[in-house]
Coordinates of C-alpha atoms and ligand atoms in Angstrom, one line a residue:
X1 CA -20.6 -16.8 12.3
X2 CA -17.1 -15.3 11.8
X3 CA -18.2 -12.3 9.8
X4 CA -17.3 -9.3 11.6
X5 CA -14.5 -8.5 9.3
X6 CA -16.7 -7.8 6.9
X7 CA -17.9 -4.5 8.6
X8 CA -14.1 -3.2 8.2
X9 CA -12.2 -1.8 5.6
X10 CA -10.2 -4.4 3.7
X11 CA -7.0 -2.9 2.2
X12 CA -5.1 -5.2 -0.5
X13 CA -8.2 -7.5 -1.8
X14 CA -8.5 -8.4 -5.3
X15 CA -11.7 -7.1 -7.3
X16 CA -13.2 -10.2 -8.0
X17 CA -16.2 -9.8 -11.5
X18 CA -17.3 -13.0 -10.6
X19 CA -19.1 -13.0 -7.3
X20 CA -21.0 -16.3 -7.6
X21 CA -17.5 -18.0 -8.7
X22 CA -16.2 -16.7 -5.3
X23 CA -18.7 -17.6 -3.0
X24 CA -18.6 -21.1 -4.9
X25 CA -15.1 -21.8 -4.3
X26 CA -15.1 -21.0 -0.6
X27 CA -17.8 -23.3 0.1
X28 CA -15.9 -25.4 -1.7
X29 CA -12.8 -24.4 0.6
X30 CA -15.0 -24.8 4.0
X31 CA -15.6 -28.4 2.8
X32 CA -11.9 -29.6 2.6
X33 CA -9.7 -30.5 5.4
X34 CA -7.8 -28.3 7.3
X35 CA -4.3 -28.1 6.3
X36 CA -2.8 -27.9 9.8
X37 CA -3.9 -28.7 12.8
X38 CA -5.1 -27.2 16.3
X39 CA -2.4 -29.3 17.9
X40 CA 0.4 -28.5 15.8
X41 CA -0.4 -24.9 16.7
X42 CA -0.5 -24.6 19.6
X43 CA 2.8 -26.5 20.1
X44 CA 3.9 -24.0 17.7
X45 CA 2.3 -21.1 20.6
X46 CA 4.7 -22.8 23.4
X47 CA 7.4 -22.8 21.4
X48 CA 7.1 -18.9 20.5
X49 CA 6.4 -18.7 24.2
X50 CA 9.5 -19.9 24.8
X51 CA 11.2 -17.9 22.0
X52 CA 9.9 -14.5 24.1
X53 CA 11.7 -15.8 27.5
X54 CA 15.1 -16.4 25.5
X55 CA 14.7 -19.8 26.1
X56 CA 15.1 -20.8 21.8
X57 CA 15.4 -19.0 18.7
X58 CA 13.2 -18.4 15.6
X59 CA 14.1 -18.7 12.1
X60 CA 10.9 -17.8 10.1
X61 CA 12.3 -18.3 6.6
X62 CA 11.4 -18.4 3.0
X63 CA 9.9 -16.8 -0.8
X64 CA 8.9 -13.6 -0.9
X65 CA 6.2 -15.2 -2.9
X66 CA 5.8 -18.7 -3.7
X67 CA 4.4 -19.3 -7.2
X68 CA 2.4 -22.5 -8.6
X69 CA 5.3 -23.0 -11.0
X70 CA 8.0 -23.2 -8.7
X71 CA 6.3 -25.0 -6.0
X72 CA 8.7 -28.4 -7.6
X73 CA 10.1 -30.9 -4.8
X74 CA 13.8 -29.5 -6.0
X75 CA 12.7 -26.4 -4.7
X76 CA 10.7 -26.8 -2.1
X77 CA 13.6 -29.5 -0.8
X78 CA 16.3 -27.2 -1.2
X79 CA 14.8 -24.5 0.9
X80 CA 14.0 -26.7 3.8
X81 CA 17.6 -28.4 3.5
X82 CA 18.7 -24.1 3.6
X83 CA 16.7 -23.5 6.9
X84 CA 17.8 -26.9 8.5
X85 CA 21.3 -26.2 7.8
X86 CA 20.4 -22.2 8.9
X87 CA 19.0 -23.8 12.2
X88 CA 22.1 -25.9 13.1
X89 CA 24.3 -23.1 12.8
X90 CA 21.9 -20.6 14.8
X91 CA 21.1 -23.6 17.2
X92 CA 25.2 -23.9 18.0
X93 CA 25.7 -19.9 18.3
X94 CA 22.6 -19.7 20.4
X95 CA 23.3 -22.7 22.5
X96 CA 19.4 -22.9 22.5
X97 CA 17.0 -25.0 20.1
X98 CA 15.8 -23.5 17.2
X99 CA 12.0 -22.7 16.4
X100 CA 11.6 -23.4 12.5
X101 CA 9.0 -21.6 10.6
X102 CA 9.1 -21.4 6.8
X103 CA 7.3 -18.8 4.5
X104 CA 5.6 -21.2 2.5
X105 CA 2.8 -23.7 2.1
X106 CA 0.8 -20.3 1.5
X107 CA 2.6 -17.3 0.7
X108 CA 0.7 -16.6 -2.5
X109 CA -0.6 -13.4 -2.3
X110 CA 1.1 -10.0 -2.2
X111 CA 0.3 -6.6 -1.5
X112 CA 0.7 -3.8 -3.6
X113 CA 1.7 -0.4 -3.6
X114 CA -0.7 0.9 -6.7
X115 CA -3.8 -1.3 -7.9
X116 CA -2.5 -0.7 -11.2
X117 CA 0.2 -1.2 -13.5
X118 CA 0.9 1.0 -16.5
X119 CA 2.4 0.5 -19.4
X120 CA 3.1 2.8 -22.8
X121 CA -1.2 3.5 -23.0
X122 CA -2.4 0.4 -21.4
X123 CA -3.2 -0.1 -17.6
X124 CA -4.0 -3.6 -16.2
X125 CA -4.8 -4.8 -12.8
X126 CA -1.6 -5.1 -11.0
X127 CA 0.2 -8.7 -9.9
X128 CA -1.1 -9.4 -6.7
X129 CA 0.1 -12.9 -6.6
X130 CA -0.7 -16.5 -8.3
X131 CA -3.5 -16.9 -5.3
X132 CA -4.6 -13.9 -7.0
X133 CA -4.1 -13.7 -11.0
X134 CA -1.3 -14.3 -13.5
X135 CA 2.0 -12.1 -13.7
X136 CA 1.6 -12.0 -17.7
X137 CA 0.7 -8.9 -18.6
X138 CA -2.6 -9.3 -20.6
X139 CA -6.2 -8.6 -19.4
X140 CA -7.0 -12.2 -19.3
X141 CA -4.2 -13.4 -16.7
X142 CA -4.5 -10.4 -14.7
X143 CA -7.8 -10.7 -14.0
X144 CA -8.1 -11.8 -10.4
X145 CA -9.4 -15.4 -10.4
X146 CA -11.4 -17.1 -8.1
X147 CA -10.5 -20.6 -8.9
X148 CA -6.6 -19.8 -8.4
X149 CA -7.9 -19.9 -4.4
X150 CA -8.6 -23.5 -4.7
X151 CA -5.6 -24.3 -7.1
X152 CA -3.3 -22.9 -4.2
X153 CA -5.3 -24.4 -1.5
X154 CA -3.4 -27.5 -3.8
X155 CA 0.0 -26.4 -3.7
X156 CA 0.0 -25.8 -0.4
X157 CA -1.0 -29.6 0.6
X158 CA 1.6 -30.9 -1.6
X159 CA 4.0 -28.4 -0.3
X160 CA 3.2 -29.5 3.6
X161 CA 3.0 -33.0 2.5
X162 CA 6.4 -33.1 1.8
X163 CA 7.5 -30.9 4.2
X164 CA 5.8 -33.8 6.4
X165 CA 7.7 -36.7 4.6
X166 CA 11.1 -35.2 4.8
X167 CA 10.6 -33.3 8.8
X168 CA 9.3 -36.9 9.8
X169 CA 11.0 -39.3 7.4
X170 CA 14.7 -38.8 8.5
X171 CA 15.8 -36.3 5.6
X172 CA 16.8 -34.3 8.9
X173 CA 18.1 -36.9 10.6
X174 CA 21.4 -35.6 12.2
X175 CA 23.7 -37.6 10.1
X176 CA 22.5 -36.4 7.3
X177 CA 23.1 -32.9 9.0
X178 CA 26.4 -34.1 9.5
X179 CA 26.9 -32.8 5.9
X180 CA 25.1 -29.8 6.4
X181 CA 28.2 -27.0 5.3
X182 CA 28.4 -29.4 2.0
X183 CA 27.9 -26.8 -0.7
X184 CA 29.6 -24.0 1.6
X185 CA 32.5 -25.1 1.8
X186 CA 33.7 -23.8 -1.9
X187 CA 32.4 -20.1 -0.4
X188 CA 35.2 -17.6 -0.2
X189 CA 34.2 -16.9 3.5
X190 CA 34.4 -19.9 4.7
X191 CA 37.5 -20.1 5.9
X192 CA 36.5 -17.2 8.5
X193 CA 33.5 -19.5 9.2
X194 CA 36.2 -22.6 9.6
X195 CA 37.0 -23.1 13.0
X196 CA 33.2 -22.4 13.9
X197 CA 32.1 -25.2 11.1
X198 CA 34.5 -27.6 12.5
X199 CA 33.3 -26.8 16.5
X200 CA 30.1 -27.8 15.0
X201 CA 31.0 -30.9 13.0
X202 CA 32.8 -32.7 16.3
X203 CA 29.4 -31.4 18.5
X204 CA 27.2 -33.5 16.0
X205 CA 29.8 -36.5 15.7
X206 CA 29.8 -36.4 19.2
X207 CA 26.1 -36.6 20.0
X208 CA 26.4 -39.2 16.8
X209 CA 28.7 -41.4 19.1
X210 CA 26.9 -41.1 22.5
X211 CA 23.9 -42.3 21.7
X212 CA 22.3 -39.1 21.9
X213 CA 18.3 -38.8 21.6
X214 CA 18.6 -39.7 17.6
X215 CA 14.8 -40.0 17.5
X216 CA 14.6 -36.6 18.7
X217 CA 17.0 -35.3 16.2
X218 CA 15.7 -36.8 13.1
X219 CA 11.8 -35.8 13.6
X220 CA 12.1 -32.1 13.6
X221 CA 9.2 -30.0 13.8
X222 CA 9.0 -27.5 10.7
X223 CA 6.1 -24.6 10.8
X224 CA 4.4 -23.1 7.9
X225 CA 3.5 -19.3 7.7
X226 CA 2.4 -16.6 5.6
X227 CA 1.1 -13.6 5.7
X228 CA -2.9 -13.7 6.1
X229 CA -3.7 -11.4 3.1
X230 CA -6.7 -12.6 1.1
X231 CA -9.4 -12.3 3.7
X232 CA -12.0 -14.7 1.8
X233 CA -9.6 -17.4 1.7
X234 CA -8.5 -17.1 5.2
X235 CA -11.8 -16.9 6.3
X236 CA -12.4 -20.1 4.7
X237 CA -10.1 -21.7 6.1
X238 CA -10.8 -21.4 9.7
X239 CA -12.0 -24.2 11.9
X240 CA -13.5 -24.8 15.1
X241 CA -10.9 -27.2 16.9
X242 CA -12.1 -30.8 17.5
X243 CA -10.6 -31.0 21.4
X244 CA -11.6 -27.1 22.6
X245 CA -14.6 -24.2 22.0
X246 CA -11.2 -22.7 19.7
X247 CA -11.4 -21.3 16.3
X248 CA -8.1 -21.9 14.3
X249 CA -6.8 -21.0 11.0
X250 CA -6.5 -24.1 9.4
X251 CA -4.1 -22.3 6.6
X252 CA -1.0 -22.3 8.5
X253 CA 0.8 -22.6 11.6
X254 CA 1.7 -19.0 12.1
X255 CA 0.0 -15.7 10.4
X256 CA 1.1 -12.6 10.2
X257 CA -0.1 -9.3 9.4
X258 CA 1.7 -7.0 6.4
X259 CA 2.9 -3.6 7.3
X260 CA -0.1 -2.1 4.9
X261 CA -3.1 -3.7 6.7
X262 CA -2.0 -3.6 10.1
X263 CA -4.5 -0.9 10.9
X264 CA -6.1 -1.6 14.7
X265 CA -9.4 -1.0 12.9
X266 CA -8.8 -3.2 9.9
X267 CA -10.7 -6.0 8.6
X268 CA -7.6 -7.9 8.5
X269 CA -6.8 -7.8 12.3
X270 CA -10.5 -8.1 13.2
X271 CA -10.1 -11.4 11.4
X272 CA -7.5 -12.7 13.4
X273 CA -8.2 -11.5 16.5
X274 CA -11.2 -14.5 16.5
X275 CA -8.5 -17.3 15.9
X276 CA -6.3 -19.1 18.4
X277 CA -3.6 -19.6 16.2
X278 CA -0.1 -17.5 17.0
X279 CA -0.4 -14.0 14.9
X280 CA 2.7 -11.9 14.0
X281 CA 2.6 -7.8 12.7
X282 CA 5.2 -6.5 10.8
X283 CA 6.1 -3.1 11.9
X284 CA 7.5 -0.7 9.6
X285 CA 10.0 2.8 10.4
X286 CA 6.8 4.6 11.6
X287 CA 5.2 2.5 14.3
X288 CA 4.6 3.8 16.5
X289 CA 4.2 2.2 20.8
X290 CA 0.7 3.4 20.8
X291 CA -0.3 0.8 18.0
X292 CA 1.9 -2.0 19.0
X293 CA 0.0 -1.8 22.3
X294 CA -3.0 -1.5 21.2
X295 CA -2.7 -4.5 18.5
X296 CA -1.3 -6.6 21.3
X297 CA -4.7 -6.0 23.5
X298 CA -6.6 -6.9 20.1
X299 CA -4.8 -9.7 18.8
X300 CA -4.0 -10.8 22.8
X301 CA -6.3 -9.8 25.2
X302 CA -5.3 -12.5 27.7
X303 CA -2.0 -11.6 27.4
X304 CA -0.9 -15.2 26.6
X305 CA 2.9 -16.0 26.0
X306 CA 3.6 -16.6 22.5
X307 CA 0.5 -15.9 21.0
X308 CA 2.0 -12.5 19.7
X309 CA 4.8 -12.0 17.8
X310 CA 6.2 -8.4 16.7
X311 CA 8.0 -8.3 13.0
X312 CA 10.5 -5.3 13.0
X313 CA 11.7 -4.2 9.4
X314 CA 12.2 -0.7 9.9
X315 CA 15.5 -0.3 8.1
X316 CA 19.1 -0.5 9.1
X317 CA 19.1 3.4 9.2
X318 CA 16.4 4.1 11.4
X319 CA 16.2 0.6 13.9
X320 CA 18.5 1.7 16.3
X321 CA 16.3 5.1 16.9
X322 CA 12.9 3.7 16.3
X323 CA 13.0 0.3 18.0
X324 CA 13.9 1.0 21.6
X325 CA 11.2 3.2 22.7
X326 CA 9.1 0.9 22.0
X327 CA 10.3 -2.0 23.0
X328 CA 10.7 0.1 26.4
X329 CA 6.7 1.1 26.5
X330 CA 6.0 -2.8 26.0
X331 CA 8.3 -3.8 28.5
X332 CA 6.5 -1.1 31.2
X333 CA 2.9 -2.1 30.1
X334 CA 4.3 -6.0 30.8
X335 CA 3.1 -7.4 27.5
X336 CA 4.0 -10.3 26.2
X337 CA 5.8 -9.9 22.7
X338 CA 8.0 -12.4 21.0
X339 CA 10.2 -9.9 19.2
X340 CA 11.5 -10.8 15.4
X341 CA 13.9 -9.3 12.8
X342 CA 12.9 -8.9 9.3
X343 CA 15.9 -7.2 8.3
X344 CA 14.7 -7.5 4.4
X345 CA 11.8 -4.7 3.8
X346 CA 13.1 -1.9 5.2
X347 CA 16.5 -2.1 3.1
X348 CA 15.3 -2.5 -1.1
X349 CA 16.6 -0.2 -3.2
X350 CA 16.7 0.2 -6.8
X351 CA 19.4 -0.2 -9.2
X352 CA 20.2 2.5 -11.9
X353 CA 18.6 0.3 -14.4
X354 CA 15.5 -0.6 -12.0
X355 CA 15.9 -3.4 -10.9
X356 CA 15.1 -4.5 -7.3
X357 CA 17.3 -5.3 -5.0
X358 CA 18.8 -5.5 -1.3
X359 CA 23.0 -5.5 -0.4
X360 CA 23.6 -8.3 2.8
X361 CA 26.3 -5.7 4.8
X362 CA 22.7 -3.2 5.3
X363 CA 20.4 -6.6 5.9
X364 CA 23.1 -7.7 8.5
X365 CA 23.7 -4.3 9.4
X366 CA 19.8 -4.1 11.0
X367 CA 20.0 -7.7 12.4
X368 CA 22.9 -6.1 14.4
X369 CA 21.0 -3.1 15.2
X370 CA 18.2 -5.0 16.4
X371 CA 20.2 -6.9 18.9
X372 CA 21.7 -3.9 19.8
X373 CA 18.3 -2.3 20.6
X374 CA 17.3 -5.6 22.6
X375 CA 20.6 -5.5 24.8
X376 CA 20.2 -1.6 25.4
X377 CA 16.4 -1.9 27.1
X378 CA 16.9 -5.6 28.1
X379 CA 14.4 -7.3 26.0
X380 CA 14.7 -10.8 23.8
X381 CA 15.6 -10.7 20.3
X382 CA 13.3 -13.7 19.6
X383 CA 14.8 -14.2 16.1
X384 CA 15.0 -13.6 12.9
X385 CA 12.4 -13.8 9.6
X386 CA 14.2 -13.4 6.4
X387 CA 13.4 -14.2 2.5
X388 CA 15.4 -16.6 1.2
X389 CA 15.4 -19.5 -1.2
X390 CA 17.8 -23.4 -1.7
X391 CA 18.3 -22.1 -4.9
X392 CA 21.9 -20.0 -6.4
X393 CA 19.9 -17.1 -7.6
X394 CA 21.2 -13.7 -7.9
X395 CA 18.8 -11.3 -6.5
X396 CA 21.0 -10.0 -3.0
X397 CA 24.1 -8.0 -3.9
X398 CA 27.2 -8.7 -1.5
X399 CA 27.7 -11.5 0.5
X400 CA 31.2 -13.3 0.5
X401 CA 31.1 -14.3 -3.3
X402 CA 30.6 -10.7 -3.4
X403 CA 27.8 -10.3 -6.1
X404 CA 27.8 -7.1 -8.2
X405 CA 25.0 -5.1 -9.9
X406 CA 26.1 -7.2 -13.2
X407 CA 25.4 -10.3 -11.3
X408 CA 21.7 -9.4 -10.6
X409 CA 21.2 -10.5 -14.3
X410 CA 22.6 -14.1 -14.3
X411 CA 19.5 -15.4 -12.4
X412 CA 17.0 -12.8 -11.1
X413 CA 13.7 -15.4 -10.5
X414 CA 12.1 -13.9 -8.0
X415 CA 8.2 -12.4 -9.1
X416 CA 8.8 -9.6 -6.2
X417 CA 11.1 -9.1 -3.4
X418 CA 14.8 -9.8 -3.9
X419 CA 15.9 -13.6 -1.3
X420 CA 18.9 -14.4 -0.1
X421 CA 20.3 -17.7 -1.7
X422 CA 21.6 -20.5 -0.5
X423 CA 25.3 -19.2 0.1
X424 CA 24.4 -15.9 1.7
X425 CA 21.2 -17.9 3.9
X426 CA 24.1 -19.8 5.3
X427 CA 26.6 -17.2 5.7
X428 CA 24.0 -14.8 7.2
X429 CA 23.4 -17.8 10.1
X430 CA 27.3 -17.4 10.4
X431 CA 27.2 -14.1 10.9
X432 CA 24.1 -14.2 13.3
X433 CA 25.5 -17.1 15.1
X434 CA 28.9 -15.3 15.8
X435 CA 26.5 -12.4 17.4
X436 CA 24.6 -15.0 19.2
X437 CA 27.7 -16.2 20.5
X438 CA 29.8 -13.3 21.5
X439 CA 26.7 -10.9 22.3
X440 CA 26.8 -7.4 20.8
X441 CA 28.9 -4.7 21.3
X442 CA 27.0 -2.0 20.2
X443 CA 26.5 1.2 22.6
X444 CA 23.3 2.8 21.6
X445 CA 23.1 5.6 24.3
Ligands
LIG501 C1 6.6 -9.3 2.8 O1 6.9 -9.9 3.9 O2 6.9 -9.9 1.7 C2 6.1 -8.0 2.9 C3 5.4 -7.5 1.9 O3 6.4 -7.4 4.0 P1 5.9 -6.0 4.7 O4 4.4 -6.2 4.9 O5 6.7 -5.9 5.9 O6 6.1 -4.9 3.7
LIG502 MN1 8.7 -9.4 0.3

């Protein structure tokens, strides 16, 4: 049996009053199919392998937190179009194909900084996601719910199913791509973008016109991720593979670990060091190399390509000190790392009247600074895993139409951490691409 985890400490799990309700619903959960499968992962693994030899590029891409109520086909359409459209762009700077992994079909649960939330006299369990209990702030919804497991478990194979329909069905075929800077083209940037937008235009008319592989370019392949958080559910979910003696994590493609239960002695990475599935760890300002090396040996003892990918958000300020070291001990010891950006969680900051927020020029500025940190030890900057959604929110100050701290009010919808919308997701893959292209000319000695 796969219990081991349950020896360790557990950071970040709801208090659940009602046990037998629990243990009922992940029976229930052992008893329905898998929602990905062993196959799909591990074409996911060569394809990360890949992504560590510089050979294509990741975009891992999506909600902070996905909630049951906007889990809509508008939405979930309009994200995928953002990271197909992302993924053209990034393809062309990179000259490589692009890996495409989207947070979502599972990215339900969050952790949290306090287990409570005060307010005036009253103190409540905190929001820990719709996986977990309801964001209203009553004792009823914020009890943590065992059934919301099974409701999500729902969401999540709609979500894929459609994901499914449009990757498979043509809705990427290439000339529908063909119109993929619709929608940008009213941005104030774009005209810097122009000549780069129209390079791309006559490379897709032209691979139109000659006949190119069009079966290949309308079935793309689209990954589903999120981070492994709520260790009942992902325990549930786990499978042994029909066609090997492999266990896999039926709940998504690609897992990763959050920068609060990344502990080497954690329940959460004994958990996933028992599945075959790729496994990512975010790693946060104070990482150190002795714990990325050690969570490598854990989580990939074989040392296989691609089956371990490193998450850096460590903050615009501090990448450019904190990040070469240890890419340079990881590099001596020979592991294999696939090595992404998350540029996002290392840069929030408040606004004067509290509200959440990032600014694109620090986001872009540690995109740059990780590059910079790969080209100065010669490592591969794998790519990049960013929150974003299809949607014109304003959450993200800056970006070309220049949003201000008014702005943040017009349309503020995200439950936690502030996304890039659809204007900045593309103008960021600009930006990236253009890096990509030209290569960085950062000095970091
Ligand atoms: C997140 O990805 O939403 C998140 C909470 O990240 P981290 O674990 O890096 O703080
Ligand atoms: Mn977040």
């Amino acid at each position: 049996m796969l219990e081991s985890w349950r020896t360790k400490v557990a950071k970040q799990q709801p208090h659940y009053q009602a046990e037998d309700k629990l243990t009922e619903i992940t029976q229930t959960l052992r008893t329905r199919p898998g929602l990905v499968y062993a196959t799909e992962i591990e074409r996911l693994t060569g394809e990360l392998a890949a992504a560590g030899r510089g050979e294509s590029f990741v975009l891992m891409g999506g909600d902070c937190a996905e909630t049951f109520a906007t889990t809509t086909e508008e939405q979930i359409r309009l994200k995928i179009q953002t990271i197909l459209q992302m993924g053209v762009v990034l393809s062309y700077g990179a000259s490589l194909p692009v890996v495409k992994i989207g947070r979502i079909a599972g990215q339900y649960a969050k952790p949290r900084s306090l287990d409570v939330e005060k307010r005036a006299d009253e103190s409540l369990p905190v929001y820990r996601g719709d996986a977990v209990n309801g964001i209203a702030y009553t004792a009823e919804e914020r009890q943590a719910d065992p059934s919301r497991l099974l409701e999500m478990y729902q969401h999540c194979l709609a979500t894929l199913n459609l994901i499914r329909a449009y990757t498979k069905g043509g809705f990427a075929d290439i000339n529908l791509l063909h119109k993929w800077n619709e929608g940008f083209k009213t941005n104030p940037a774009y005209s810097r973008y122009e000549s780069l937008a129209e390079d791309i235009r006559r490379a897709l008319k032209f691979m139109v016109a000659s006949g190119a592989e069009i079966e290949g370019l309308r079935d793309q392949d689209f990954y589903a991720s999120h981070e492994a958080l709520l260790l009942e559910y992902e325990a549930a979910m786990i499978r042994p593979a029909p066609h090997n003696d492999g266990l896999y994590n039926t709940s998504g493609h690609f897992l990763w670990i959050g920068e609060r239960t990344r502990d080497i002695e954690g329940a959460h990475v004994e958990l996933l060091s028992k599945v075959k599935n790729p496994i990512g760890v975010k790693l946060g300002p104070t990482a150190t190399a002795s714990e990325v090396l050690a969570l490598s040996e854990k989580l990939n003892p074989q040392n296989l390509p691609g089956k371990f990918t490193a998450i850096t958000r460590m903050g615009a300020e501090q990448i450019r000190n904190v990040l070469p070291p240890i890419l340079a001990a990881v590099q001596a010891e020979g592991k294999e790392v696939v090595w992404l950006s998350d540029p996002m969680h290392g840069n929030t900051i408040q606004t004067d009247s509290g509200i959440k927020t990032r600014h694109f020029d620090t986001i872009f500025n540690e995109v740059e600074g990780f590059f910079a940190s790969h080209q100065a030890v010669g490592t591969v900057a794998g790519g990049l895993h960013i929150e974003l959604t299809g949607d014109d929110v304003t959450e993200v100050l800056g970006g070309a139409e220049n949003l201000t701290e008014v702005d943040l009010e017009q349309r503020y919808e995200s439950l936690v951490d502030p996304r890039l919308n659809h204007q900045q997701s593309l103008e960021m893959a600009f930006r990236v691409a253009e890096l990509l292209q030209n290569g960085t000319n950062e000095n970091l000695s």
